[in-house]
Amino acid sequence: MHVAKLVWGQHSIPKDKQRAWALGDLSVFLKSVDGEVWIAHVYGNDVESDKSASGLAWTRWAVKKEMESVQLVPAFPDRAVVVKTERPLRLQAGAQVRVLVNIPLWVVIKSSSKDGAILTEVPSVIPFSTWFGSSTEGELCYFLWSSFSRQLTAEADYSHCAICPLQIKNASSAELLVKQICLRVKWLSLYEYQGRLWSSEMKISFRGLNDASQVSIVGGPPLETPSGEVINTSREFPKRGLFIPTFSELS
């Protein structure tokens, strides 16, 4: 069975024929059966075999009107993401730095009709849950390791990720040790530029370990992609004057 590289946009659903797309380690399968839409997904690199294809766990959707096509759209995870850097970064008081973080995407499968009804969302990597905050107050998040790069690198395949620019400022009077950071990606829009996906820029001002950080979202595409085209808007509209816990020195 042939698995094509996933391309964002509209895709037809031919009757009595299965379609399959790959994004990183994720493979998504789709077919039309008796007017229903059937969707399955697996992780790994052995999906080209007939044996692997025959063992798929399909989920069925009965739709209002038979679908001839669907939209495959990228989105950020539906929770905040706690990113632990591979190499801790120290910021002196008053210092600021701009870094790039790769965030794995989710594949949103939705109707191509005007209502754009969402059928399902599939993470491009298997998500791991973590808790950010104290034992009495906090939020359930996803966890990932990532490097905080100062410039874009092409050393690996990050086609399943979006590049998230972060502007971090240490507005406190003490040194800031950045080991892990909680990013509320629900406020970020996605832009496509020269075959890569980028997010809106997030600015974070650290005011002290006992104080919430000030977070703001810069509207429009980031500096690296001035002509980037929006491919998906944020899950939630970002509010102004946000002060939320963002940094943690706990491992």
mmCIF file of C-alpha atoms in Angstrom:
data_model
loop_
_atom_site.group_PDB
_atom_site.id
_atom_site.type_symbol
_atom_site.label_atom_id
_atom_site.label_comp_id
_atom_site.label_asym_id
_atom_site.label_seq_id
_atom_site.Cartn_x
_atom_site.Cartn_y
_atom_site.Cartn_z
ATOM 1 C CA MET A 1 0.000 0.000 0.000
ATOM 2 C CA HIS A 2 1.383 3.383 -1.025
ATOM 3 C CA VAL A 3 1.607 6.068 1.651
ATOM 4 C CA ALA A 4 2.031 9.590 0.247
ATOM 5 C CA LYS A 5 3.694 12.488 1.990
ATOM 6 C CA LEU A 6 1.019 14.565 3.685
ATOM 7 C CA VAL A 7 0.244 17.841 1.949
ATOM 8 C CA TRP A 8 -2.009 20.316 3.744
ATOM 9 C CA GLY A 9 -5.243 21.195 1.970
ATOM 10 C CA GLN A 10 -8.176 19.493 0.277
ATOM 11 C CA HIS A 11 -8.091 15.800 -0.630
ATOM 12 C CA SER A 12 -10.686 13.702 -2.437
ATOM 13 C CA ILE A 13 -12.159 10.518 -0.975
ATOM 14 C CA PRO A 14 -12.584 8.098 -3.871
ATOM 15 C CA LYS A 15 -15.161 5.364 -3.320
ATOM 16 C CA ASP A 16 -13.881 1.849 -2.741
ATOM 17 C CA LYS A 17 -10.314 3.116 -2.547
ATOM 18 C CA GLN A 18 -8.164 3.782 0.487
ATOM 19 C CA ARG A 19 -5.940 6.854 0.801
ATOM 20 C CA ALA A 20 -2.957 7.207 3.111
ATOM 21 C CA TRP A 21 -0.629 10.062 4.091
ATOM 22 C CA ALA A 22 2.514 10.238 6.233
ATOM 23 C CA LEU A 23 3.718 13.088 8.442
ATOM 24 C CA GLY A 24 6.842 12.231 10.415
ATOM 25 C CA ASP A 25 6.165 8.882 12.136
ATOM 26 C CA LEU A 26 2.397 9.303 11.764
ATOM 27 C CA SER A 27 0.411 7.644 8.989
ATOM 28 C CA VAL A 28 -3.244 8.571 8.449
ATOM 29 C CA PHE A 29 -5.668 6.389 6.478
ATOM 30 C CA LEU A 30 -9.037 7.392 5.074
ATOM 31 C CA LYS A 31 -11.755 5.758 2.982
ATOM 32 C CA SER A 32 -15.446 6.013 2.162
ATOM 33 C CA VAL A 33 -17.655 3.023 3.000
ATOM 34 C CA ASP A 34 -21.422 3.054 2.351
ATOM 35 C CA GLY A 35 -21.563 6.837 2.706
ATOM 36 C CA GLU A 36 -19.528 6.814 5.930
ATOM 37 C CA VAL A 37 -16.046 8.242 6.423
ATOM 38 C CA TRP A 38 -13.581 5.760 7.941
ATOM 39 C CA ILE A 39 -10.348 7.038 9.494
ATOM 40 C CA ALA A 40 -7.403 5.207 11.083
ATOM 41 C CA HIS A 41 -3.867 6.120 12.101
ATOM 42 C CA VAL A 42 -0.670 4.402 13.228
ATOM 43 C CA TYR A 43 2.832 5.422 14.273
ATOM 44 C CA GLY A 44 5.944 3.825 12.836
ATOM 45 C CA ASN A 45 7.590 3.113 9.514
ATOM 46 C CA ASP A 46 6.176 -0.289 8.546
ATOM 47 C CA VAL A 47 2.852 0.828 7.099
ATOM 48 C CA GLU A 48 3.799 0.014 3.500
ATOM 49 C CA SER A 49 3.154 -3.683 4.172
ATOM 50 C CA ASP A 50 -0.251 -5.258 3.454
ATOM 51 C CA LYS A 51 -0.095 -6.948 6.856
ATOM 52 C CA SER A 52 0.133 -3.601 8.623
ATOM 53 C CA ALA A 53 -2.702 -2.128 6.553
ATOM 54 C CA SER A 54 -5.049 -5.045 7.259
ATOM 55 C CA GLY A 55 -4.703 -4.597 11.025
ATOM 56 C CA LEU A 56 -5.824 -0.974 11.184
ATOM 57 C CA ALA A 57 -8.257 0.109 13.903
ATOM 58 C CA TRP A 58 -10.835 2.107 11.974
ATOM 59 C CA THR A 59 -13.178 4.718 13.431
ATOM 60 C CA ARG A 60 -16.395 5.361 11.502
ATOM 61 C CA TRP A 61 -18.219 8.652 11.017
ATOM 62 C CA ALA A 62 -21.802 8.872 9.794
ATOM 63 C CA VAL A 63 -22.117 12.281 8.141
ATOM 64 C CA LYS A 64 -25.093 14.470 7.203
ATOM 65 C CA LYS A 65 -24.151 14.371 3.538
ATOM 66 C CA GLU A 66 -21.798 11.997 1.778
ATOM 67 C CA MET A 67 -18.339 13.566 1.637
ATOM 68 C CA GLU A 68 -16.382 13.581 -1.582
ATOM 69 C CA SER A 69 -13.379 15.332 -0.029
ATOM 70 C CA VAL A 70 -11.873 16.433 3.283
ATOM 71 C CA GLN A 71 -9.504 19.147 4.448
ATOM 72 C CA LEU A 72 -6.244 18.225 6.205
ATOM 73 C CA VAL A 73 -5.253 21.206 8.342
ATOM 74 C CA PRO A 74 -2.364 21.649 10.824
ATOM 75 C CA ALA A 75 -3.063 22.759 14.380
ATOM 76 C CA PHE A 76 -1.209 23.130 17.642
ATOM 77 C CA PRO A 77 -1.998 20.693 20.492
ATOM 78 C CA ASP A 78 -5.224 21.211 22.438
ATOM 79 C CA ARG A 79 -3.321 21.741 25.705
ATOM 80 C CA ALA A 80 -0.396 23.862 26.799
ATOM 81 C CA VAL A 81 3.022 22.345 26.059
ATOM 82 C CA VAL A 82 5.793 22.097 28.646
ATOM 83 C CA VAL A 83 9.092 22.261 26.771
ATOM 84 C CA LYS A 84 12.259 21.084 28.496
ATOM 85 C CA THR A 85 15.401 22.366 26.858
ATOM 86 C CA GLU A 86 18.245 19.971 26.110
ATOM 87 C CA ARG A 87 20.733 22.590 27.318
ATOM 88 C CA PRO A 88 19.604 24.944 30.123
ATOM 89 C CA LEU A 89 19.899 28.630 29.306
ATOM 90 C CA ARG A 90 20.829 31.362 31.812
ATOM 91 C CA LEU A 91 19.760 34.981 31.397
ATOM 92 C CA GLN A 92 21.340 37.718 33.447
ATOM 93 C CA ALA A 93 19.053 40.342 34.975
ATOM 94 C CA GLY A 94 17.843 42.630 32.181
ATOM 95 C CA ALA A 95 18.993 40.284 29.402
ATOM 96 C CA GLN A 96 16.710 39.078 26.619
ATOM 97 C CA VAL A 97 17.004 36.405 23.964
ATOM 98 C CA ARG A 98 15.051 35.245 20.932
ATOM 99 C CA VAL A 99 14.920 31.480 20.353
ATOM 100 C CA LEU A 100 13.147 29.052 18.020
ATOM 101 C CA VAL A 101 11.327 25.986 19.336
ATOM 102 C CA ASN A 102 9.915 23.125 17.256
ATOM 103 C CA ILE A 103 6.403 22.143 18.402
ATOM 104 C CA PRO A 104 4.804 18.934 17.007
ATOM 105 C CA LEU A 105 1.545 19.531 15.163
ATOM 106 C CA TRP A 106 -1.828 17.828 15.154
ATOM 107 C CA VAL A 107 -3.586 16.838 11.924
ATOM 108 C CA VAL A 108 -7.148 18.150 11.838
ATOM 109 C CA ILE A 109 -9.445 16.245 9.478
ATOM 110 C CA LYS A 110 -12.574 18.185 8.624
ATOM 111 C CA SER A 111 -15.271 18.544 6.031
ATOM 112 C CA SER A 112 -14.552 20.515 2.857
ATOM 113 C CA SER A 113 -18.073 21.943 2.954
ATOM 114 C CA LYS A 114 -18.871 25.459 4.132
ATOM 115 C CA ASP A 115 -19.497 24.385 7.734
ATOM 116 C CA GLY A 116 -15.976 22.906 7.977
ATOM 117 C CA ALA A 117 -17.157 20.389 10.569
ATOM 118 C CA ILE A 118 -14.222 18.662 12.300
ATOM 119 C CA LEU A 119 -14.250 14.864 12.200
ATOM 120 C CA THR A 120 -11.159 14.234 14.313
ATOM 121 C CA GLU A 121 -7.706 15.468 15.295
ATOM 122 C CA VAL A 122 -4.630 13.241 15.322
ATOM 123 C CA PRO A 123 -1.288 14.175 16.986
ATOM 124 C CA SER A 124 1.747 13.766 14.735
ATOM 125 C CA VAL A 125 3.676 12.208 17.644
ATOM 126 C CA ILE A 126 2.401 10.170 20.582
ATOM 127 C CA PRO A 127 1.750 12.819 23.262
ATOM 128 C CA PHE A 128 2.962 12.457 26.849
ATOM 129 C CA SER A 129 1.101 14.197 29.654
ATOM 130 C CA THR A 130 2.629 16.187 32.489
ATOM 131 C CA TRP A 131 1.470 18.521 35.236
ATOM 132 C CA PHE A 132 2.644 22.123 35.347
ATOM 133 C CA GLY A 133 2.220 23.952 38.629
ATOM 134 C CA SER A 134 1.993 23.083 42.290
ATOM 135 C CA SER A 135 0.250 20.118 43.874
ATOM 136 C CA THR A 136 -2.815 22.282 44.492
ATOM 137 C CA GLU A 137 -2.884 24.576 41.463
ATOM 138 C CA GLY A 138 -1.777 24.089 37.880
ATOM 139 C CA GLU A 139 -2.823 22.549 34.585
ATOM 140 C CA LEU A 140 -2.535 19.307 32.636
ATOM 141 C CA CYS A 141 -0.132 19.768 29.706
ATOM 142 C CA TYR A 142 1.801 17.851 27.093
ATOM 143 C CA PHE A 143 5.550 17.392 27.518
ATOM 144 C CA LEU A 144 8.388 17.441 25.009
ATOM 145 C CA TRP A 145 12.134 17.875 24.772
ATOM 146 C CA SER A 146 13.445 20.534 22.404
ATOM 147 C CA SER A 147 16.490 22.631 21.740
ATOM 148 C CA PHE A 148 16.205 26.411 22.032
ATOM 149 C CA SER A 149 17.926 27.345 18.768
ATOM 150 C CA ARG A 150 19.028 30.876 17.929
ATOM 151 C CA GLN A 151 18.650 30.214 14.210
ATOM 152 C CA LEU A 152 16.866 27.751 11.945
ATOM 153 C CA THR A 153 18.666 24.460 11.346
ATOM 154 C CA ALA A 154 18.018 21.747 8.771
ATOM 155 C CA GLU A 155 19.775 18.883 10.531
ATOM 156 C CA ALA A 156 16.631 16.760 10.907
ATOM 157 C CA ASP A 157 13.165 16.266 9.457
ATOM 158 C CA TYR A 158 10.804 18.597 11.312
ATOM 159 C CA SER A 159 8.016 18.508 8.727
ATOM 160 C CA HIS A 160 5.631 17.421 11.492
ATOM 161 C CA CYS A 161 6.490 20.511 13.572
ATOM 162 C CA ALA A 162 5.906 24.238 13.490
ATOM 163 C CA ILE A 163 8.655 26.679 14.407
ATOM 164 C CA CYS A 164 7.644 28.826 17.364
ATOM 165 C CA PRO A 165 9.668 32.046 17.904
ATOM 166 C CA LEU A 166 9.994 33.044 21.558
ATOM 167 C CA GLN A 167 11.213 36.399 22.828
ATOM 168 C CA ILE A 168 12.264 35.861 26.457
ATOM 169 C CA LYS A 169 13.162 38.804 28.677
ATOM 170 C CA ASN A 170 14.480 38.621 32.230
ATOM 171 C CA ALA A 171 12.754 41.613 33.817
ATOM 172 C CA SER A 172 13.659 40.504 37.334
ATOM 173 C CA SER A 173 16.653 41.546 39.452
ATOM 174 C CA ALA A 174 18.033 37.986 39.614
ATOM 175 C CA GLU A 175 19.454 35.510 37.127
ATOM 176 C CA LEU A 176 16.894 33.440 35.193
ATOM 177 C CA LEU A 177 17.624 29.743 34.604
ATOM 178 C CA VAL A 178 15.515 28.438 31.738
ATOM 179 C CA LYS A 179 15.186 24.660 32.090
ATOM 180 C CA GLN A 180 11.568 24.177 31.148
ATOM 181 C CA ILE A 181 8.871 26.533 30.022
ATOM 182 C CA CYS A 182 5.101 26.246 29.650
ATOM 183 C CA LEU A 183 3.824 27.502 26.290
ATOM 184 C CA ARG A 184 0.106 28.157 25.807
ATOM 185 C CA VAL A 185 0.105 27.299 22.112
ATOM 186 C CA LYS A 186 -3.689 27.644 21.866
ATOM 187 C CA TRP A 187 -3.111 31.386 21.298
ATOM 188 C CA LEU A 188 -0.795 30.926 18.300
ATOM 189 C CA SER A 189 -1.767 31.051 14.631
ATOM 190 C CA LEU A 190 0.080 29.074 11.960
ATOM 191 C CA TYR A 191 1.751 30.450 8.824
ATOM 192 C CA GLU A 192 3.287 28.697 5.824
ATOM 193 C CA TYR A 193 6.461 30.030 4.268
ATOM 194 C CA GLN A 194 8.741 28.271 1.767
ATOM 195 C CA GLY A 195 7.481 24.823 2.717
ATOM 196 C CA ARG A 196 7.782 25.284 6.507
ATOM 197 C CA LEU A 197 5.193 26.148 9.118
ATOM 198 C CA TRP A 198 5.761 28.954 11.600
ATOM 199 C CA SER A 199 3.702 30.283 14.486
ATOM 200 C CA SER A 200 2.984 33.757 15.729
ATOM 201 C CA GLU A 201 5.758 35.140 17.922
ATOM 202 C CA MET A 202 5.292 34.862 21.677
ATOM 203 C CA LYS A 203 6.879 37.410 24.034
ATOM 204 C CA ILE A 204 7.500 36.369 27.628
ATOM 205 C CA SER A 205 8.724 38.701 30.353
ATOM 206 C CA PHE A 206 9.994 36.949 33.493
ATOM 207 C CA ARG A 207 9.368 38.951 36.677
ATOM 208 C CA GLY A 208 10.585 36.486 39.317
ATOM 209 C CA LEU A 209 9.964 32.894 40.408
ATOM 210 C CA ASN A 210 7.236 33.986 42.793
ATOM 211 C CA ASP A 211 5.491 36.179 40.208
ATOM 212 C CA ALA A 212 3.555 35.329 37.082
ATOM 213 C CA SER A 213 5.268 36.132 33.783
ATOM 214 C CA GLN A 214 3.780 38.617 31.351
ATOM 215 C CA VAL A 215 2.882 36.919 28.054
ATOM 216 C CA SER A 216 1.856 38.604 24.813
ATOM 217 C CA ILE A 217 1.286 37.379 21.266
ATOM 218 C CA VAL A 218 2.551 39.398 18.301
ATOM 219 C CA GLY A 219 -0.082 39.511 15.572
ATOM 220 C CA GLY A 220 0.760 38.382 12.055
ATOM 221 C CA PRO A 221 3.608 36.195 10.785
ATOM 222 C CA PRO A 222 6.990 36.288 12.562
ATOM 223 C CA LEU A 223 9.992 38.322 11.407
ATOM 224 C CA GLU A 224 11.487 35.376 9.490
ATOM 225 C CA THR A 225 8.358 35.001 7.352
ATOM 226 C CA PRO A 226 7.061 38.500 6.499
ATOM 227 C CA SER A 227 5.109 37.151 3.511
ATOM 228 C CA GLY A 228 3.946 33.969 5.223
ATOM 229 C CA GLU A 229 0.348 32.955 4.521
ATOM 230 C CA VAL A 230 -1.946 32.026 7.373
ATOM 231 C CA ILE A 231 -2.841 28.326 7.190
ATOM 232 C CA ASN A 232 -4.780 28.073 10.442
ATOM 233 C CA THR A 233 -5.864 30.545 13.095
ATOM 234 C CA SER A 234 -5.349 30.101 16.831
ATOM 235 C CA ARG A 235 -7.612 27.781 18.831
ATOM 236 C CA GLU A 236 -8.416 30.692 21.147
ATOM 237 C CA PHE A 237 -8.135 34.423 20.626
ATOM 238 C CA PRO A 238 -5.273 35.699 22.822
ATOM 239 C CA LYS A 239 -6.238 38.120 25.560
ATOM 240 C CA ARG A 240 -4.279 41.240 26.413
ATOM 241 C CA GLY A 241 -2.440 41.770 29.674
ATOM 242 C CA LEU A 242 -1.795 38.090 30.395
ATOM 243 C CA PHE A 243 0.106 37.266 33.580
ATOM 244 C CA ILE A 244 0.545 33.512 34.019
ATOM 245 C CA PRO A 245 3.119 31.091 35.515
ATOM 246 C CA THR A 246 5.491 30.129 32.709
ATOM 247 C CA PHE A 247 8.905 29.039 34.015
ATOM 248 C CA SER A 248 9.895 26.147 36.234
ATOM 249 C CA GLU A 249 13.365 25.112 37.440
ATOM 250 C CA LEU A 250 12.107 21.673 38.440
ATOM 251 C CA SER A 251 13.412 18.812 36.317
#
